[in-house]
Amino acid sequence: MFIFIYLVKNMLYFELKKIFTNRRILICMVVLLIGVHLFSGYQSLQQEWTASEYKQLHERLDQLPTQDRMAFLKESFDKSEYHLRVNDTQADVSYYTDTYGLAWMEAIQKQKNEVFFSRQVLKQVEKEEQNRIGYDRFRKGIKKQYALNHKVSIFQKKEDPFVGQRAVKTMDAYETLNITMPASIKGSYGIEQLLSQSYLDIALLLFLVFLFYEYVVREEEHQQLSYMQLTKHGRLAYYMIKIVALWFTCSFFIFLTSFTLWIQESLLYGFVDLSACIQSIPFCMRITKAYSIL
Amino acid sequence: MKLEVRNCGKQYGEQWALQDVNFTLTHGIYALLGPNGSGKSTLMNILCTLLEKTTGTLLWEDKEISTCENAYLQQLGYMPQTPCMYEDFTLFNFLSYMGVMRGMPKSFLHQRIEEVTKKVELTDALDKKIRAYSGGMKQRAMLCAALLHDPKILILDEPTAELDPLKRILVQKLLMEVSKDKMILIATHVVSDVEFIADQFLILKKGVLIEQGSRLALVKLLDGKVKEVKTTMEEYQSFKQQYAISSIRYEHEQLIARVLDLDDTLEGEVVTANINDVYLHLFGEKYAVL
């Protein structure tokens, strides 16, 4: 593939020039880019908590030793819960009395104007923190499951022979994985959002359809394709280089949208270390390869 | 250098667009004449290998073209009727691209770009975007692209259609100049553009090659049958219903009609026929200019 690209690099240069000097393609790219950003911004507004609240919470967590973070989150959660019940004389507050004492409750009663972290943002950050400290536990759980299934499979082969095999395969997949979780996973929500959104795929699909129409169908309509067929490289090599140019342009579009969205999300939720392992992001925890986020 | 077309035919469904066409091209300029729908474009597309023929054989240097297609295409320069350039490219970019597509070495390519653009007077517009070109400039640019790799065969579809008179003369002179060592086939229905530069004429009618030969051989068909008749506008109105009239003009307030008098029934001065008269004779029947 790369040898082919090297041999026809001059052709590829002109094919890319065709695409990147085509006003309609550039306009489409910009429109989709703006659309993706507006949609992403709209989604952020739809959340029950604000990005500044999330960032503020992370800033507070960063000042604490790692072992105290979960306790802080739990206390913040309780503060928030208790604050909601301050004026409710019927509410059962025995849990707060037992856990934190009357002084703590009085202090919260006095902080009527203070803004407490919302439960939703606390849950989100707690999930991230649990992911960081719970990763080793997760790996140990796999080992345990493997051992358990292995044991069971000796006696219950006939019942489900696949359970044992699956456990072995899972174990094998994780066995060689040697990664270290970063101490802080500050702001991973932005990346999480970026990686989980389907509107990026939709934007890419729309772009690909438009690009194909502009770059291939219109050339056919204007008889440019048949004109090129009369040249030395105008047949197989030409079509192959067109596919490479399409792939390259789509990759560029993905990079451009992802990069600008990453900037946007990072500005909202804080910059995350892209060299950290991909498992730092909660929903990527189960990935069995040692990839970085980047 | 020889391109031979033998019993060439093209069928679309039940309809024959081209039927049993035979001719041989060597060096020189050949004019392919015929009205719209006569099969000119079909024939040109077949010669350019863009269209598969239904019957017949195409021979390049006595070899079937399908067996030496790459070598044949390397020798072919084609200029389609509609400019098919990339509007966002400059002419230099477009010609460089065509050179790359034709596998031309870079140093030779730059030299050729300079040469061909000079010939069609587009050197000053090399760095201008094609989008900003006029119709005539686009046609000259397409001619540059066809000439770029110095091909032996040039197939040109209406090369002068959008050119002003000066540029028509420029292109005609250029084609005359390069025809010494090339075979040039020009399809057109602007007869005057090729009348004095073509060595041979091929005339197509409804897919059939009805006449072929030199200018002299063709005008001989109307020897003594073209007359200039002095008339009045009133007489002309009834006159044009009966005869094929190729042109009219006023001379000393007298209307003079150029008439094809095939039955020799008119009084008038016999003049030498031209290809326009032949074209009118073959296609126009009793068609008048007004």
PDB file of C-alpha atoms in Angstrom, chain A residues 2 12 18 45 53 62 66-67 69 125-126 129 136 189 205-206 208-209 211 213 223-224 243-244 255 268 278 286 293:
ATOM      1  CA  PHE A   2       2.669   2.514   1.076  1.00  0.00           C
ATOM      2  CA  LEU A  12      -1.982  11.722  -5.004  1.00  0.00           C
ATOM      3  CA  LYS A  18      -8.616  18.667  -6.339  1.00  0.00           C
ATOM      4  CA  LEU A  45     -26.373  22.425  28.008  1.00  0.00           C
ATOM      5  CA  GLU A  53     -19.216  22.564  38.457  1.00  0.00           C
ATOM      6  CA  ASP A  62      -6.695  17.561  43.038  1.00  0.00           C
ATOM      7  CA  THR A  66      -5.604  10.212  46.479  1.00  0.00           C
ATOM      8  CA  GLN A  67      -6.710   8.055  49.384  1.00  0.00           C
ATOM      9  CA  ARG A  69     -10.799  11.515  47.487  1.00  0.00           C
ATOM     10  CA  VAL A 125     -16.681  12.054  39.291  1.00  0.00           C
ATOM     11  CA  GLU A 126     -17.129   9.173  41.688  1.00  0.00           C
ATOM     12  CA  GLU A 129     -12.416   7.856  40.717  1.00  0.00           C
ATOM     13  CA  ASP A 136      -6.670  -3.462  39.945  1.00  0.00           C
ATOM     14  CA  TYR A 189     -15.606  13.245  30.959  1.00  0.00           C
ATOM     15  CA  LEU A 205     -21.146   9.530   6.870  1.00  0.00           C
ATOM     16  CA  LEU A 206     -22.680  12.747   5.517  1.00  0.00           C
ATOM     17  CA  LEU A 208     -18.314  10.829   2.868  1.00  0.00           C
ATOM     18  CA  VAL A 209     -21.514  10.852   0.799  1.00  0.00           C
ATOM     19  CA  LEU A 211     -17.303  13.954  -0.901  1.00  0.00           C
ATOM     20  CA  TYR A 213     -20.621  12.889  -5.023  1.00  0.00           C
ATOM     21  CA  GLN A 223     -16.700  13.449 -18.410  1.00  0.00           C
ATOM     22  CA  GLN A 224     -13.451  14.007 -16.555  1.00  0.00           C
ATOM     23  CA  ILE A 243      -9.764   5.539  -3.054  1.00  0.00           C
ATOM     24  CA  VAL A 244      -6.577   6.527  -1.202  1.00  0.00           C
ATOM     25  CA  PHE A 255      -8.905  14.222  12.895  1.00  0.00           C
ATOM     26  CA  LEU A 268     -15.336  22.849  29.202  1.00  0.00           C
ATOM     27  CA  ILE A 278      -7.177   4.313  27.479  1.00  0.00           C
ATOM     28  CA  ARG A 286     -12.351  -3.367  29.578  1.00  0.00           C
ATOM     29  CA  ILE A 293      -5.984   7.774  24.824  1.00  0.00           C
TER      30      ILE A 293
END
